[in-house]
Amino acid sequence: MTDAVIREARPGDEDAIFDLVQQLGHAFTPDRAAYDVTIAEYFAGAHPTVLLLVVDDGSPRLGGYALTTIVPLLATNGPSAQLQEIAVDEAARGRNYGTLLVRAVEAACEERGVTQLTVASRRAGGFYDRLGFSDAAEYMRRFFPPDRGAARVLP
C-alpha cells in the first residue's frame, strides 16, 4: 500500500479530474466546456454532491475520484445517495484505491445521515459484492438528444 489519502475535491483539481473522466467508459465523449460548467457548479455548492479524490504523495497524478449525489427520496425516510461515477487511474489500478474511495463515500454518507447508498454495478458487480453491497435492481437508462429543449412540468 502507498501513502494514499482521500480528500474532497477543490478548485485547482479540475484538470486532473478531467484526465480521469476521460478514462471512464462513456456513452458520451467528455466535452471540456460542459465539464467546466458542471464542476464549477459542484464547487459552488449548486448540486448536492460529494466529490472525493484519492491522492498519493508519491505521485504527481490523482489516483482516482468518486462522485456521489445525495437527495431526499420519498420512500427512504431521509437522504439517499447514488455513487454516480468512480474512476481509478489506469496507472494506479491494483493499489486498492477503488476500495478506499467507496469506504470514504460510505463515511461521507453516514456523516450526512444518508439512509441508503446505491450504485450501478453491471460492470463491477463482484467489486461491490466484496464491499458488502447487495443486488437490488436492474440498471436501465435512456438517452436524450443534446439539442432537446427544456421540458416543461405542468402544475
PDB file of C-alpha atoms in Angstrom:
ATOM      1  CA  MET A   1       0.000   0.000   0.000  1.00  0.00           C
ATOM      2  CA  THR A   2       1.191   3.513  -0.724  1.00  0.00           C
ATOM      3  CA  ASP A   3       0.701   6.738   1.192  1.00  0.00           C
ATOM      4  CA  ALA A   4      -2.690   7.369  -0.372  1.00  0.00           C
ATOM      5  CA  VAL A   5      -5.170   9.712   1.273  1.00  0.00           C
ATOM      6  CA  ILE A   6      -8.746  10.617   0.445  1.00  0.00           C
ATOM      7  CA  ARG A   7      -9.800  14.255   0.326  1.00  0.00           C
ATOM      8  CA  GLU A   8     -12.604  16.342  -1.061  1.00  0.00           C
ATOM      9  CA  ALA A   9     -12.051  17.862  -4.481  1.00  0.00           C
ATOM     10  CA  ARG A  10     -11.407  21.591  -4.567  1.00  0.00           C
ATOM     11  CA  PRO A  11     -10.806  24.331  -7.110  1.00  0.00           C
ATOM     12  CA  GLY A  12      -7.497  23.669  -8.821  1.00  0.00           C
ATOM     13  CA  ASP A  13      -8.260  19.951  -9.251  1.00  0.00           C
ATOM     14  CA  GLU A  14     -10.278  20.425 -12.456  1.00  0.00           C
ATOM     15  CA  ASP A  15      -7.630  19.348 -14.977  1.00  0.00           C
ATOM     16  CA  ALA A  16      -6.574  16.261 -13.013  1.00  0.00           C
ATOM     17  CA  ILE A  17     -10.182  15.153 -12.528  1.00  0.00           C
ATOM     18  CA  PHE A  18     -10.926  15.672 -16.223  1.00  0.00           C
ATOM     19  CA  ASP A  19      -7.986  13.396 -17.063  1.00  0.00           C
ATOM     20  CA  LEU A  20      -9.713  10.666 -15.034  1.00  0.00           C
ATOM     21  CA  VAL A  21     -13.144  11.408 -16.525  1.00  0.00           C
ATOM     22  CA  GLN A  22     -11.652  10.683 -19.934  1.00  0.00           C
ATOM     23  CA  GLN A  23     -10.655   7.199 -18.726  1.00  0.00           C
ATOM     24  CA  LEU A  24     -14.239   6.173 -17.899  1.00  0.00           C
ATOM     25  CA  GLY A  25     -16.077   4.009 -20.403  1.00  0.00           C
ATOM     26  CA  HIS A  26     -18.569   6.591 -21.603  1.00  0.00           C
ATOM     27  CA  ALA A  27     -21.760   6.647 -23.558  1.00  0.00           C
ATOM     28  CA  PHE A  28     -20.804  10.299 -24.096  1.00  0.00           C
ATOM     29  CA  THR A  29     -17.497  11.731 -25.211  1.00  0.00           C
ATOM     30  CA  PRO A  30     -16.408  14.073 -22.403  1.00  0.00           C
ATOM     31  CA  ASP A  31     -16.791  17.688 -23.507  1.00  0.00           C
ATOM     32  CA  ARG A  32     -14.412  20.000 -21.661  1.00  0.00           C
ATOM     33  CA  ALA A  33     -16.677  23.050 -21.857  1.00  0.00           C
ATOM     34  CA  ALA A  34     -19.650  21.151 -20.395  1.00  0.00           C
ATOM     35  CA  TYR A  35     -17.363  19.612 -17.766  1.00  0.00           C
ATOM     36  CA  ASP A  36     -16.039  23.035 -16.747  1.00  0.00           C
ATOM     37  CA  VAL A  37     -19.575  24.341 -16.183  1.00  0.00           C
ATOM     38  CA  THR A  38     -20.587  21.315 -14.146  1.00  0.00           C
ATOM     39  CA  ILE A  39     -17.511  21.135 -11.940  1.00  0.00           C
ATOM     40  CA  ALA A  40     -17.737  24.866 -11.228  1.00  0.00           C
ATOM     41  CA  GLU A  41     -21.337  24.285 -10.104  1.00  0.00           C
ATOM     42  CA  TYR A  42     -20.190  21.445  -7.822  1.00  0.00           C
ATOM     43  CA  PHE A  43     -17.550  23.656  -6.218  1.00  0.00           C
ATOM     44  CA  ALA A  44     -20.121  26.452  -5.788  1.00  0.00           C
ATOM     45  CA  GLY A  45     -22.461  24.081  -3.938  1.00  0.00           C
ATOM     46  CA  ALA A  46     -25.173  24.269  -6.598  1.00  0.00           C
ATOM     47  CA  HIS A  47     -25.752  20.490  -6.513  1.00  0.00           C
ATOM     48  CA  PRO A  48     -25.940  18.077  -3.553  1.00  0.00           C
ATOM     49  CA  THR A  49     -22.756  16.145  -4.310  1.00  0.00           C
ATOM     50  CA  VAL A  50     -19.723  14.658  -2.644  1.00  0.00           C
ATOM     51  CA  LEU A  51     -16.656  14.601  -4.885  1.00  0.00           C
ATOM     52  CA  LEU A  52     -13.763  12.710  -3.318  1.00  0.00           C
ATOM     53  CA  LEU A  53     -10.240  12.170  -4.626  1.00  0.00           C
ATOM     54  CA  VAL A  54      -7.550   9.656  -3.801  1.00  0.00           C
ATOM     55  CA  VAL A  55      -4.113  11.239  -3.864  1.00  0.00           C
ATOM     56  CA  ASP A  56      -0.751   9.622  -3.298  1.00  0.00           C
ATOM     57  CA  ASP A  57       2.173  11.674  -2.061  1.00  0.00           C
ATOM     58  CA  GLY A  58       4.445   9.584  -4.254  1.00  0.00           C
ATOM     59  CA  SER A  59       2.673  10.509  -7.490  1.00  0.00           C
ATOM     60  CA  PRO A  60       2.001  13.804  -9.269  1.00  0.00           C
ATOM     61  CA  ARG A  61      -1.320  12.419 -10.614  1.00  0.00           C
ATOM     62  CA  LEU A  62      -4.618  11.768  -8.906  1.00  0.00           C
ATOM     63  CA  GLY A  63      -5.188   8.104  -8.167  1.00  0.00           C
ATOM     64  CA  GLY A  64      -8.943   8.310  -8.680  1.00  0.00           C
ATOM     65  CA  TYR A  65     -12.209  10.012  -7.867  1.00  0.00           C
ATOM     66  CA  ALA A  66     -15.731   9.202  -6.741  1.00  0.00           C
ATOM     67  CA  LEU A  67     -18.772  11.381  -7.419  1.00  0.00           C
ATOM     68  CA  THR A  68     -21.846  10.818  -5.262  1.00  0.00           C
ATOM     69  CA  THR A  69     -25.173  12.641  -5.360  1.00  0.00           C
ATOM     70  CA  ILE A  70     -27.385  12.921  -2.296  1.00  0.00           C
ATOM     71  CA  VAL A  71     -31.088  13.733  -2.450  1.00  0.00           C
ATOM     72  CA  PRO A  72     -34.068  13.114  -0.194  1.00  0.00           C
ATOM     73  CA  LEU A  73     -36.373  10.441  -1.563  1.00  0.00           C
ATOM     74  CA  LEU A  74     -39.975   9.938  -0.557  1.00  0.00           C
ATOM     75  CA  ALA A  75     -39.528   6.245   0.221  1.00  0.00           C
ATOM     76  CA  THR A  76     -36.195   6.190   2.080  1.00  0.00           C
ATOM     77  CA  ASN A  77     -37.059   8.094   5.269  1.00  0.00           C
ATOM     78  CA  GLY A  78     -34.208  10.505   4.658  1.00  0.00           C
ATOM     79  CA  PRO A  79     -31.490  11.328   2.172  1.00  0.00           C
ATOM     80  CA  SER A  80     -30.479   8.723  -0.364  1.00  0.00           C
ATOM     81  CA  ALA A  81     -27.118   8.656  -2.121  1.00  0.00           C
ATOM     82  CA  GLN A  82     -26.120   7.344  -5.527  1.00  0.00           C
ATOM     83  CA  LEU A  83     -22.480   6.647  -6.317  1.00  0.00           C
ATOM     84  CA  GLN A  84     -22.642   8.072  -9.822  1.00  0.00           C
ATOM     85  CA  GLU A  85     -19.052   7.797 -11.006  1.00  0.00           C
ATOM     86  CA  ILE A  86     -15.922   6.138  -9.737  1.00  0.00           C
ATOM     87  CA  ALA A  87     -12.660   6.038 -11.637  1.00  0.00           C
ATOM     88  CA  VAL A  88      -9.189   4.848 -10.747  1.00  0.00           C
ATOM     89  CA  ASP A  89      -6.299   5.991 -12.903  1.00  0.00           C
ATOM     90  CA  GLU A  90      -5.158   3.217 -15.243  1.00  0.00           C
ATOM     91  CA  ALA A  91      -1.596   3.526 -13.926  1.00  0.00           C
ATOM     92  CA  ALA A  92      -2.781   3.222 -10.301  1.00  0.00           C
ATOM     93  CA  ARG A  93      -5.002   0.143 -10.557  1.00  0.00           C
ATOM     94  CA  GLY A  94      -4.296  -2.672  -8.130  1.00  0.00           C
ATOM     95  CA  ARG A  95      -3.453  -0.309  -5.266  1.00  0.00           C
ATOM     96  CA  ASN A  96      -6.833  -0.632  -3.502  1.00  0.00           C
ATOM     97  CA  TYR A  97      -7.858   2.922  -4.464  1.00  0.00           C
ATOM     98  CA  GLY A  98     -11.368   1.878  -5.513  1.00  0.00           C
ATOM     99  CA  THR A  99     -11.999   0.339  -2.112  1.00  0.00           C
ATOM    100  CA  LEU A 100     -10.572   3.403  -0.354  1.00  0.00           C
ATOM    101  CA  LEU A 101     -12.905   5.645  -2.361  1.00  0.00           C
ATOM    102  CA  VAL A 102     -16.012   3.538  -1.686  1.00  0.00           C
ATOM    103  CA  ARG A 103     -15.256   3.399   2.040  1.00  0.00           C
ATOM    104  CA  ALA A 104     -14.784   7.178   2.083  1.00  0.00           C
ATOM    105  CA  VAL A 105     -18.099   7.641   0.244  1.00  0.00           C
ATOM    106  CA  GLU A 106     -19.775   5.426   2.837  1.00  0.00           C
ATOM    107  CA  ALA A 107     -18.304   7.516   5.660  1.00  0.00           C
ATOM    108  CA  ALA A 108     -19.427  10.765   3.982  1.00  0.00           C
ATOM    109  CA  CYS A 109     -22.931   9.320   3.629  1.00  0.00           C
ATOM    110  CA  GLU A 110     -23.049   8.325   7.288  1.00  0.00           C
ATOM    111  CA  GLU A 111     -21.922  11.841   8.307  1.00  0.00           C
ATOM    112  CA  ARG A 112     -24.797  13.296   6.270  1.00  0.00           C
ATOM    113  CA  GLY A 113     -27.486  10.977   7.626  1.00  0.00           C
ATOM    114  CA  VAL A 114     -27.944   9.070   4.377  1.00  0.00           C
ATOM    115  CA  THR A 115     -30.264   6.063   4.715  1.00  0.00           C
ATOM    116  CA  GLN A 116     -29.139   4.165   1.590  1.00  0.00           C
ATOM    117  CA  LEU A 117     -26.285   4.219  -0.899  1.00  0.00           C
ATOM    118  CA  THR A 118     -26.886   2.771  -4.342  1.00  0.00           C
ATOM    119  CA  VAL A 119     -24.529   2.136  -7.225  1.00  0.00           C
ATOM    120  CA  ALA A 120     -24.963   0.954 -10.796  1.00  0.00           C
ATOM    121  CA  SER A 121     -22.820  -2.154 -10.797  1.00  0.00           C
ATOM    122  CA  ARG A 122     -23.392  -4.036 -14.012  1.00  0.00           C
ATOM    123  CA  ARG A 123     -19.708  -3.906 -14.998  1.00  0.00           C
ATOM    124  CA  ALA A 124     -18.261  -4.154 -11.473  1.00  0.00           C
ATOM    125  CA  GLY A 125     -20.710  -6.279  -9.517  1.00  0.00           C
ATOM    126  CA  GLY A 126     -18.059  -8.512  -7.960  1.00  0.00           C
ATOM    127  CA  PHE A 127     -16.173  -5.490  -6.621  1.00  0.00           C
ATOM    128  CA  TYR A 128     -19.271  -4.145  -4.859  1.00  0.00           C
ATOM    129  CA  ASP A 129     -20.261  -7.615  -3.606  1.00  0.00           C
ATOM    130  CA  ARG A 130     -16.902  -7.814  -1.806  1.00  0.00           C
ATOM    131  CA  LEU A 131     -17.628  -4.438  -0.171  1.00  0.00           C
ATOM    132  CA  GLY A 132     -20.957  -5.564   1.280  1.00  0.00           C
ATOM    133  CA  PHE A 133     -23.413  -4.228  -1.305  1.00  0.00           C
ATOM    134  CA  SER A 134     -26.412  -6.358  -2.244  1.00  0.00           C
ATOM    135  CA  ASP A 135     -28.083  -6.763  -5.625  1.00  0.00           C
ATOM    136  CA  ALA A 136     -31.358  -4.811  -5.580  1.00  0.00           C
ATOM    137  CA  ALA A 137     -32.350  -3.794  -9.108  1.00  0.00           C
ATOM    138  CA  GLU A 138     -31.503  -3.835 -12.781  1.00  0.00           C
ATOM    139  CA  TYR A 139     -29.914  -0.650 -14.083  1.00  0.00           C
ATOM    140  CA  MET A 140     -31.553   0.872 -17.119  1.00  0.00           C
ATOM    141  CA  ARG A 141     -31.147   4.253 -18.780  1.00  0.00           C
ATOM    142  CA  ARG A 142     -32.451   6.380 -21.578  1.00  0.00           C
ATOM    143  CA  PHE A 143     -30.525   8.963 -23.544  1.00  0.00           C
ATOM    144  CA  PHE A 144     -31.967  12.276 -24.671  1.00  0.00           C
ATOM    145  CA  PRO A 145     -30.683  14.289 -27.635  1.00  0.00           C
ATOM    146  CA  PRO A 146     -28.481  17.218 -26.583  1.00  0.00           C
ATOM    147  CA  ASP A 147     -30.473  19.730 -28.653  1.00  0.00           C
ATOM    148  CA  ARG A 148     -33.749  18.852 -26.943  1.00  0.00           C
ATOM    149  CA  GLY A 149     -35.470  21.854 -25.403  1.00  0.00           C
ATOM    150  CA  ALA A 150     -36.090  22.155 -21.686  1.00  0.00           C
ATOM    151  CA  ALA A 151     -39.029  20.079 -20.527  1.00  0.00           C
ATOM    152  CA  ARG A 152     -41.992  21.856 -19.014  1.00  0.00           C
ATOM    153  CA  VAL A 153     -43.644  20.470 -15.938  1.00  0.00           C
ATOM    154  CA  LEU A 154     -47.314  21.262 -15.758  1.00  0.00           C
ATOM    155  CA  PRO A 155     -48.870  22.242 -12.430  1.00  0.00           C
TER     156      PRO A 155
END
